[in-house]
Every structure is written in C-alpha cells, then in structure tokens.
Coordinates of C-alpha atoms in Angstrom, one line a residue:
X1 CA -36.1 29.2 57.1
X2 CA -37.9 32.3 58.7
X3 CA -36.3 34.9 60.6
X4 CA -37.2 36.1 63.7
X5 CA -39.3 39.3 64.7
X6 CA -37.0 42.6 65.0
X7 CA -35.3 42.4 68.1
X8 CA -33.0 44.5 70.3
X9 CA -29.2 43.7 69.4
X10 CA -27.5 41.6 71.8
X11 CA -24.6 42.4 74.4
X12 CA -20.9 41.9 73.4
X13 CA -20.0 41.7 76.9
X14 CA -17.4 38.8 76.1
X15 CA -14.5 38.2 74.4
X16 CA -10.9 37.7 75.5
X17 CA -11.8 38.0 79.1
X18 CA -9.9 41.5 80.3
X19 CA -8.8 42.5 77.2
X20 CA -10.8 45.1 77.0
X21 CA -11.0 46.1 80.4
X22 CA -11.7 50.1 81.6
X23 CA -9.5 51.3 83.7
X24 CA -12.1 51.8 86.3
X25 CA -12.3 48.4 85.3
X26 CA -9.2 47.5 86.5
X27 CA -8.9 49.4 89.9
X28 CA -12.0 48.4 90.8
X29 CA -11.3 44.5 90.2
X30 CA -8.0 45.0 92.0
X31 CA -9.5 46.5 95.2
X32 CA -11.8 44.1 95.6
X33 CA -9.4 41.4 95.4
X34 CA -7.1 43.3 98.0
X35 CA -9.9 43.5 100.2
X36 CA -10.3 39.3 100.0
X37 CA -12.4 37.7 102.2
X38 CA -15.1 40.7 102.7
X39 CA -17.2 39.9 99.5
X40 CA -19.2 36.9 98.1
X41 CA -22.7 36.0 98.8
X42 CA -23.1 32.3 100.4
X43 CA -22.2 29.2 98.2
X44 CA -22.8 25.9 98.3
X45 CA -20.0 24.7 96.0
X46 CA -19.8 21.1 94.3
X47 CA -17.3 19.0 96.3
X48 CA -14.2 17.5 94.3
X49 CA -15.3 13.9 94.4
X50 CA -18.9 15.1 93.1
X51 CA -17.6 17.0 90.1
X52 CA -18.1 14.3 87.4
X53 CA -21.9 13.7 88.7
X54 CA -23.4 16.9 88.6
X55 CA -26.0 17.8 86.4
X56 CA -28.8 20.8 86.1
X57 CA -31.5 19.3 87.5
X58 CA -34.9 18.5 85.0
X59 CA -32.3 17.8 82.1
X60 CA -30.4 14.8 80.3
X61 CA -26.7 15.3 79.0
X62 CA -26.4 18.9 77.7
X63 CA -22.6 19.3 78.9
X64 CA -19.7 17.6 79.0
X65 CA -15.4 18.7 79.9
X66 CA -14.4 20.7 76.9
X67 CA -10.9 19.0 78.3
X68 CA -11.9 15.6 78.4
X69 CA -13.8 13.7 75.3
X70 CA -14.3 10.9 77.5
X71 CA -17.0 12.9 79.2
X72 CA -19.2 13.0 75.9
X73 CA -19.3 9.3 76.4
X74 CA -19.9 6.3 74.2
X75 CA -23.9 6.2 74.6
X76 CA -24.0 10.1 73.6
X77 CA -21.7 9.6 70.1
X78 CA -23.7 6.5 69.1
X79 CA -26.5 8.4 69.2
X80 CA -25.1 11.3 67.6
X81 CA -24.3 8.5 64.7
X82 CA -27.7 7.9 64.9
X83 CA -29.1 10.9 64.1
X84 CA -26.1 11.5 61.3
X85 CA -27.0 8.5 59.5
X86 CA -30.1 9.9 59.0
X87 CA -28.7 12.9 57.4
X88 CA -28.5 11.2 54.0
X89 CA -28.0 14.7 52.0
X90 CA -24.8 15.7 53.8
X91 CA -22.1 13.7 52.9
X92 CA -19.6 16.5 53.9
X93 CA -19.3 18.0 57.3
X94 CA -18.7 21.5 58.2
X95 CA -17.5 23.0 61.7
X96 CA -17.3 26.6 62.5
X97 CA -15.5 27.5 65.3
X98 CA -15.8 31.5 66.3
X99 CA -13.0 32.6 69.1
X100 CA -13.5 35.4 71.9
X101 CA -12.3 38.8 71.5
X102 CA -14.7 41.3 72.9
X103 CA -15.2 44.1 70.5
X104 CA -13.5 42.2 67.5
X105 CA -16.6 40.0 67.5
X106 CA -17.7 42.9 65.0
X107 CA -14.7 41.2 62.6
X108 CA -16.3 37.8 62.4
X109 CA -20.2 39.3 62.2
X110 CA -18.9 40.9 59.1
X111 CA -16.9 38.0 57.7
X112 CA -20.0 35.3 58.2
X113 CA -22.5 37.9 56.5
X114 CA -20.2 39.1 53.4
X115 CA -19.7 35.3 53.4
X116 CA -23.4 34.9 52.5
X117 CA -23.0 37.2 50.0
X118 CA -20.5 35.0 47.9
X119 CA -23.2 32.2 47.9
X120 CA -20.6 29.6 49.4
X121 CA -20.7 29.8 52.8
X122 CA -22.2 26.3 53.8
X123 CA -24.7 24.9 56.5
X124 CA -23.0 24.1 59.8
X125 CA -23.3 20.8 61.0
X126 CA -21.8 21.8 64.5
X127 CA -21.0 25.8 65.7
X128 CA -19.1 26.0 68.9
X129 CA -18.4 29.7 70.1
X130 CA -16.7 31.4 73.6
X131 CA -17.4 34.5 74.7
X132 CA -18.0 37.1 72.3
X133 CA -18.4 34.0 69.7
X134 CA -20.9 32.4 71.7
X135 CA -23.2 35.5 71.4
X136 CA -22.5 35.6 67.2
X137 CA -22.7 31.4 67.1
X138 CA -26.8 31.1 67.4
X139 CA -27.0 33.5 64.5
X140 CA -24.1 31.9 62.8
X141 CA -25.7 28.2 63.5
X142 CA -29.5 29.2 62.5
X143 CA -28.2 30.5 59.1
X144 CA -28.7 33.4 56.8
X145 CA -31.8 34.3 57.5
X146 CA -30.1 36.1 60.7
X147 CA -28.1 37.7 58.9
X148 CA -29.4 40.9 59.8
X149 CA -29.8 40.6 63.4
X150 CA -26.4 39.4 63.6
X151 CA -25.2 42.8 61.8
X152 CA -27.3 44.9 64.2
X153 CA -25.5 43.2 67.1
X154 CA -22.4 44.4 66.1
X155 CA -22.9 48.1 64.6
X156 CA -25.7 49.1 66.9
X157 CA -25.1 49.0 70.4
X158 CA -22.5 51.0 73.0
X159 CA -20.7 50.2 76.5
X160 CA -24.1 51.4 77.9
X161 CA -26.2 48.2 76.4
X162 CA -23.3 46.0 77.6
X163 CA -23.1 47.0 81.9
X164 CA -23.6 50.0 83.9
X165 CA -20.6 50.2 86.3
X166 CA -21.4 49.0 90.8
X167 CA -20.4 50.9 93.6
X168 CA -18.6 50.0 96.2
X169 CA -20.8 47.8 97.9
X170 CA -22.2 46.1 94.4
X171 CA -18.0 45.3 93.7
X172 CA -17.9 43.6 96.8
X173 CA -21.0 41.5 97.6
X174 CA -20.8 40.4 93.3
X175 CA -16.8 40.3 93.2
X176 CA -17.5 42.4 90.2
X177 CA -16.7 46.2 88.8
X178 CA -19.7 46.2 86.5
X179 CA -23.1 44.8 86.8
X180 CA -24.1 42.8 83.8
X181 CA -27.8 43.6 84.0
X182 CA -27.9 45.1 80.8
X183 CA -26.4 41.8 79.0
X184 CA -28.6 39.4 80.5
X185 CA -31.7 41.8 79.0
X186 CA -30.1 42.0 76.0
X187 CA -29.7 37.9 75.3
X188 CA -33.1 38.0 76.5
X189 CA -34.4 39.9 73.8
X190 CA -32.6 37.9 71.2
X191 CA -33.4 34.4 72.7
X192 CA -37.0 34.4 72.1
X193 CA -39.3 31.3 72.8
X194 CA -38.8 31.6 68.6
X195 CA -35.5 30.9 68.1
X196 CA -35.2 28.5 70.7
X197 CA -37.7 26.3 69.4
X198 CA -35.8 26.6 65.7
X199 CA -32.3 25.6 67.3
X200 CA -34.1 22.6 69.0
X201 CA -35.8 21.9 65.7
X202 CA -32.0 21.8 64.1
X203 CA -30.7 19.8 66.4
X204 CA -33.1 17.3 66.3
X205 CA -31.5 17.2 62.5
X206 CA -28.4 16.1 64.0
X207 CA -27.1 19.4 63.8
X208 CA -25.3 20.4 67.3
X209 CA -24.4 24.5 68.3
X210 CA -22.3 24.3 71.3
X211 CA -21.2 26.8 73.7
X212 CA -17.9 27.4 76.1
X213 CA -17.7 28.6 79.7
X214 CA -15.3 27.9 82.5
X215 CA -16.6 26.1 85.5
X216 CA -14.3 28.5 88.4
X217 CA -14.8 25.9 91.1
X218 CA -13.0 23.3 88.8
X219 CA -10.6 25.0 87.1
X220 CA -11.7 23.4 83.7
X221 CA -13.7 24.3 80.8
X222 CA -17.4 23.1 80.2
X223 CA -19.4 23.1 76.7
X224 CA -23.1 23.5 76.9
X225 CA -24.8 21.7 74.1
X226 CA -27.6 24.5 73.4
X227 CA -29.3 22.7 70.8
X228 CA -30.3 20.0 73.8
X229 CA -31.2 22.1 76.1
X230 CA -33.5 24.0 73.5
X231 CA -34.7 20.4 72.8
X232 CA -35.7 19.7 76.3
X233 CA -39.5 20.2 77.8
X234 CA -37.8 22.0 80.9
X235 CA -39.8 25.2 81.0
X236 CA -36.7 27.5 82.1
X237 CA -35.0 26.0 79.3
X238 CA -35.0 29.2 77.5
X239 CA -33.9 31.3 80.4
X240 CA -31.1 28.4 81.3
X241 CA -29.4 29.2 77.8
X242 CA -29.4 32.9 78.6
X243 CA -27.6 31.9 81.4
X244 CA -25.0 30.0 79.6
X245 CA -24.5 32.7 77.0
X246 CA -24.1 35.2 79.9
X247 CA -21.3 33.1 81.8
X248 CA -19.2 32.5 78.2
X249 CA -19.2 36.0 78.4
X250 CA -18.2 37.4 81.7
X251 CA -15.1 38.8 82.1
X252 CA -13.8 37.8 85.6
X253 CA -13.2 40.7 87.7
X254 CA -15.7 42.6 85.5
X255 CA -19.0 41.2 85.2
X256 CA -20.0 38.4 87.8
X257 CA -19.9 34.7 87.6
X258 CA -22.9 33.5 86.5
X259 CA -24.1 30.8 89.3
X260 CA -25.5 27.7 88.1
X261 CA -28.0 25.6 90.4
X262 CA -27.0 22.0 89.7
X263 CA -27.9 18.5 92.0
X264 CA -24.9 16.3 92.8
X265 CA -26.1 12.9 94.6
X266 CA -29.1 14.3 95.3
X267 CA -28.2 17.4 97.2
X268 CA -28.7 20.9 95.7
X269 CA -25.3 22.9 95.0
X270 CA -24.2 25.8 92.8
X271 CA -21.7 25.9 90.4
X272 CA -19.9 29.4 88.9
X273 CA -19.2 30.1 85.6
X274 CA -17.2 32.4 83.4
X275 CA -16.0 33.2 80.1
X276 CA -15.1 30.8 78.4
X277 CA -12.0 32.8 77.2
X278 CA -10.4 31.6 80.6
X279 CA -9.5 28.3 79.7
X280 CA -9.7 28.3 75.8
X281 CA -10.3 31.3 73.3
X282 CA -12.0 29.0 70.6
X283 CA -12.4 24.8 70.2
X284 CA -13.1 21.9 68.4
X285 CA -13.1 18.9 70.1
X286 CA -11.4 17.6 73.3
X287 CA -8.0 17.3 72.6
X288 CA -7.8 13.0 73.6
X289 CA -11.1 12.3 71.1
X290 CA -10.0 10.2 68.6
X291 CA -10.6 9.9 64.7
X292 CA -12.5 6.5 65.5
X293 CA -15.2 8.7 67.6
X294 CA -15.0 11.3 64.9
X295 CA -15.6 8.8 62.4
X296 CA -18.5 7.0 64.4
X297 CA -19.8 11.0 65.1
X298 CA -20.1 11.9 61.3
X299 CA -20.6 8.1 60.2
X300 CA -17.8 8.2 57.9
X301 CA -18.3 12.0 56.2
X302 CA -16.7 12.0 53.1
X303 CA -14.8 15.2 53.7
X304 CA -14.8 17.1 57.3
X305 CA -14.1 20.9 57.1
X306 CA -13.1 22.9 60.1
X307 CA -13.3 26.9 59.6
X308 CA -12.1 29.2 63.0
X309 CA -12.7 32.4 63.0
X310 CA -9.8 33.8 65.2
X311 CA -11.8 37.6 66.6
X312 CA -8.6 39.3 67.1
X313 CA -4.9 40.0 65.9
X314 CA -2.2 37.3 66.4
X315 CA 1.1 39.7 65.9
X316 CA 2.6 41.2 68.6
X317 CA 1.7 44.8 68.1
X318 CA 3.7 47.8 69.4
X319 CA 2.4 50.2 71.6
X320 CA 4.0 52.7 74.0
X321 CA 2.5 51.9 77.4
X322 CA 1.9 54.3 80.3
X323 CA 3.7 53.4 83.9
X324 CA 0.7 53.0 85.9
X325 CA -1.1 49.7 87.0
X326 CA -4.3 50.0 85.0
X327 CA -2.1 50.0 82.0
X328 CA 0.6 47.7 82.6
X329 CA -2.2 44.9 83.7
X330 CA -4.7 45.5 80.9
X331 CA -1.0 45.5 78.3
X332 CA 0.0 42.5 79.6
X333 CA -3.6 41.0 80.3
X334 CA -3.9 41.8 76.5
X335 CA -0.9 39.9 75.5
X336 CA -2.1 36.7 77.1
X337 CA -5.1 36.5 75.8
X338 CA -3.4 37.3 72.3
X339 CA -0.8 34.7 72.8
X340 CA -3.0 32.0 74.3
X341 CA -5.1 32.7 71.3
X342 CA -2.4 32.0 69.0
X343 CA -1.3 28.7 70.9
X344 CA -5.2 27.3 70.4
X345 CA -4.8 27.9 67.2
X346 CA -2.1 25.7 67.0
X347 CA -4.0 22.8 69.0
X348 CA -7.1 23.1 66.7
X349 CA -4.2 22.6 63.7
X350 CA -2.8 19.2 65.2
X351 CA -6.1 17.7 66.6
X352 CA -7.8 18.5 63.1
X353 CA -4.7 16.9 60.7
X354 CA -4.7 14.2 63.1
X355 CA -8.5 13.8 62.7
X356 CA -8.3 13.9 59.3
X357 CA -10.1 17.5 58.8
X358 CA -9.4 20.2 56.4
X359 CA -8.1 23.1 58.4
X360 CA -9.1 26.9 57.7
X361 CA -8.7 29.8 59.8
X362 CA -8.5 33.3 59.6
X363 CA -7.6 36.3 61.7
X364 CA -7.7 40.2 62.0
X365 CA -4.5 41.1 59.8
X366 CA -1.6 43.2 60.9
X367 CA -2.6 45.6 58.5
X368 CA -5.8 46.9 60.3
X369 CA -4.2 49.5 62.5
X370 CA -7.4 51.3 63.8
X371 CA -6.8 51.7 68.0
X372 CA -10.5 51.3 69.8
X373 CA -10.7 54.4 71.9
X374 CA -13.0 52.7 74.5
X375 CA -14.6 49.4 75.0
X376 CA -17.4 48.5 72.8
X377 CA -16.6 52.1 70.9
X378 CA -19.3 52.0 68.0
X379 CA -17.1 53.5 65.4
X380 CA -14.4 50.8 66.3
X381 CA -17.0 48.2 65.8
X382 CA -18.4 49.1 62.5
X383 CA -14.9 49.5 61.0
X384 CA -13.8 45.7 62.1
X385 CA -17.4 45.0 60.9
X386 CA -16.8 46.7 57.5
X387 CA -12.8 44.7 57.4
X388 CA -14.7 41.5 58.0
X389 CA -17.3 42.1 55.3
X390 CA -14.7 43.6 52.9
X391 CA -12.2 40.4 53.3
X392 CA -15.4 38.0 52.5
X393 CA -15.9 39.8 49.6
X394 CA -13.0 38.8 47.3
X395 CA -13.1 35.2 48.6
X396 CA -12.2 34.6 52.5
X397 CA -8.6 34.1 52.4
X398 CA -8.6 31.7 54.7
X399 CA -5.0 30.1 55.9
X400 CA -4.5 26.5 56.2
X401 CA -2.3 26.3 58.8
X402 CA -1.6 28.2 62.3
X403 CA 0.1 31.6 61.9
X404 CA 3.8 31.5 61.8

C-alpha cells in the first residue's frame, strides 16, 4: 500500500466536546445562549415521524443509529457476510475503536505508530472513531503506510490551524464562539481524491471505517460508514466525508453544527450535526445487536478482538479551581466528559463479553501529570505523542477489563 502525497496535517478540533474549551470560549458560548432566540440562520428540520426515512440524497445506506442495531438492518449484515466470506485469509477479526479527547488524540497517534514499530499491530477489519478519533481513524484504518501523516497531525499544528475565534455577530448568526474554517481546510487537504479512492478500494474488501456524530435535532447518535460513501459514484462524495469528519468534531457552543442536506419523503430538509463526543466518547456496536448478527457479520471469525483506545485520563484528578464561571463550567464540563468516558468503557466491556470478543483497552495513566497550558498547546501534544509511542514500545499494556 502507497502512501499519499505530503499533505498539510489535519485539525484536532474534536475530542471530548468542551473539554478543552478557552475561556473566551466559554463566555462567548454562554452569551449567546443568554441572548436565545436572536441567532440561527433558517432551517428546515426533519420532522419526528420522518426521522427513520431520511437519507443524503444520490446515496444508498451509509448511516445507520449508533443506538439502535436494528437500523443496520438484515439486508445490510447479509451483505456484509457476503463480502466476509470472501475474505478467506482472515480468519480472525480485529476492531479498533479510538475515543474523543481533543488534544489527547496526540496519545493514541503515538500509541498506533510505536505499535507499528513492534511489528504486531494487525489490519483492522472495522475502525470506528468520534471526534478527535475520527480525524486519527482514516490513518489508523488505511494502515502503516500513514504512519507519518498521522504523526504530523498531532506534533505539527497550533490553535491557529484548528479555528480563528467570531465576533459578535459571527457567535450569533452560527450559535458558535469560533469559526471552524480552518478545520474544514485542513480535512480537505488530508482527504484527497487519493485516499478516498483507497478507503473505497478497502471496503469493497469487506473492510468497514466508521465514523460518530450526534444528529442535534434527534437527540441520538448517528455512524457514517465512510468506506460507502468513498465507494459511491456521488461526485461530492469526497467533500460529504469532510463534512462528517467536521461534525464528529465540533464542539457545541464552539465550532458550529455542521448542516447536512438530507431528503425525507421526497421533500428537501437539513439535518445538524455535532461531535460525536455528545452522545458516546467511543463505540462498538449498538448496544441491542446480538452475537447471532455478529456471528452472521464476521461469518463465524474464529477469534474477534476489540482494542479501544480511551484519548484521555479516567481518574479523577485534583486540581484547585478558580471561582469564576469559565472555570467552574469547563471543571465540571471536564468531569463529564471524563466520567461518561469511563461509563462507555464499561458498556464496550459487557457488549463485547456478551459478544463473545476479546476485550483490550488502554488509557492515558495517572502517572502523566503534564497540565496543557492552552488548547491544542504544541508542546502538550508532542509529549502525550511521545507517552503514547513510549508505552507501545515495551509491549501495549493493554487492560482487559474497564478501569476499576
């Protein structure tokens, strides 16, 4: 497999929604919600009864409820059989699940390429990624080969290749504090017409990278098979996967909701989309589908392995927090996301020992005690970087069950 030309390194924009949020972040987000009604541009949103039939106009199923693995439907996993039977050199399956975190994307960059380096780390039948692991997964999913771009991404860039922050009028017409202008041109330059033609040529191996975002109007997540829309003869098809990696990633209340044209009945409506990290930090599979569609999925896979890549801490860690609103909403926004983390952790544990697959995860440890002096902070990055590549090195230590 050939890499791709040089390119710019992508955005980091997501991760554990407003984790990471600037203070300016923060004000700005609040005022704008205080002001209510006064921002928005026209919608069209997807009425309730229409929710289950809408689809992006040109293309075939490429999404389905991350919540509900009825969606996927039967049709959709026999053919997945299909193409798995074909696949007579793989008689083990591998998963790689890589969670949001912002930032701490830099910890699973590292750990995926010092994984390459112990000449073990396998070829992933499925990738699934939210936020900031949906901007590592395409690397992750089209191999070694990337290894290099997928470094650059995560040592190379600043807050300023990420968003460049909206006045006053910008925060209320986009519901927004930063414009994410710069992270659209950035997973432009990384999703060439190249590498989308390579993930379409993998998944029409059977091989399947799928993406998270959170459909607002619905309240529910959505995954975005990527692999089928790069397989599609839709000429926006490239520009519709920016679109998706752009909505995994955007923080609400900091970068806009990406707005998705969709057709419903046959009337036009739009749909809006955020980070993924709002409903789940990292998945799997639905949490109803069963080990019969798992086992008609893989057609009977010897052995199934499930490896989750947790971009963050899952302790409670101490810190002394200022009495002012910026602070106390990002602490305790930051304790969410750490503890919601941490609890789909625990789901991915039961759904995969009731599946019948091998469980491994691993997390940022306690023991890294570097504090990121601002978002995106380059130094900050190359040192979780540097801890992901380091912990590779020996062997990934990976735990077999949830954290205690």
């Amino acid at each position: 497999m050939t890499g791709p030309e040089p390119i710019r390194p992508p955005a980091l924009a997501g991760g554990a929604r407003a984790a990471r949020l600037s203070r300016r972040g923060v004000v700005a987000g609040l005022g704008a919600l205080a002001l209510g009604g006064c921002a928005g541009a026209p919608r069209n949103p997807v009425p309730q009864t229409l929710l289950d039939a809408a689809d992006v106009p040109g293309y075939g199923r490429i999404r389905f409820w991350g919540d509900d693995a009825s969606s996927i439907g039967r049709e959709a996993i026999l053919a997945e059989a299909g193409q798995s039977r074909a696949r007579t050199d793989t008689p083990d399956w591998f998963f790689l699940s890589i969670s949001g975190g912002g930032s701490n994307g830099a910890f699973g960059a590292g750990l995926i390429t010092g994984w390459t380096e112990t000449g073990s780390r396998p070829e992933f039948d499925i990738v699934t990624g939210v936020s900031t692991g949906s901007l590592t997964a395409p690397f992750a999913f089209l191999g070694p080969a990337y290894d290099a771009e997928l470094t650059a991404a995560y040592t190379q860039i600043s807050r300023e290749d990420v968003a460049t922050p909206l006045d006053l009028f910008g925060i209320l017409s986009l519901g927004a504090a930063e414009s994410d202008a710069p992270l659209r041109r950035l997973i432009d330059g990384y999703v060439t017409d190249a590498m989308t033609a390579e993930i379409a040529a993998q998944h029409r191996l059977g091989r399947r990278l799928l993406v998270g975002t959170t459909n607002l109007d619905a309240d529910r997540p959505v995954v975005w098979d990527i692999g089928a829309i790069a397989d599609s003869a839709v000429p926006t098809r490239r520009e519709l996967i920016r679109d998706v990696l752009v909505a995994s990633s955007s923080i609400p209340g900091v970068f806009p909701p990406a707005r998705i044209a969709v057709v419903a009945a046959g009337v036009a409506y739009d749909e809006l989309h955020v980070d993924g990290g709002a409903t789940h930090e990292a998945f799997l599979f639905p949490a109803n589908f069963t080990a019969n569609d798992l086992d008609l999925w893989t057609d009977g896979a010897r052995r199934r392995s499930a490896y989750v890549i947790r971009n963050g801490k899952v302790s409670p860690q101490y810190a002394v927090v200022k009495a002012s609103l910026p602070a106390v909403v990002q602490r305790s926004v930051n304790s969410l996301v750490r503890t919601q983390g941490v609890g789909d952790l625990y789901q991915m544990y039961e759904n995969a020992r009731r599946l019948g697959v091998d469980f491994n995860a691993i997390w940022i440890p306690a023991s890294f005690t570097m504090v990121e002096p601002k978002p995106f902070d380059q130094g900050y990055m190359r040192a979780v970087y540097a801890l992901g590549r380091q912990m590779a090195a020996g062997g990934i230590p990976w735990s077999s069950q949830p954290p205690e």
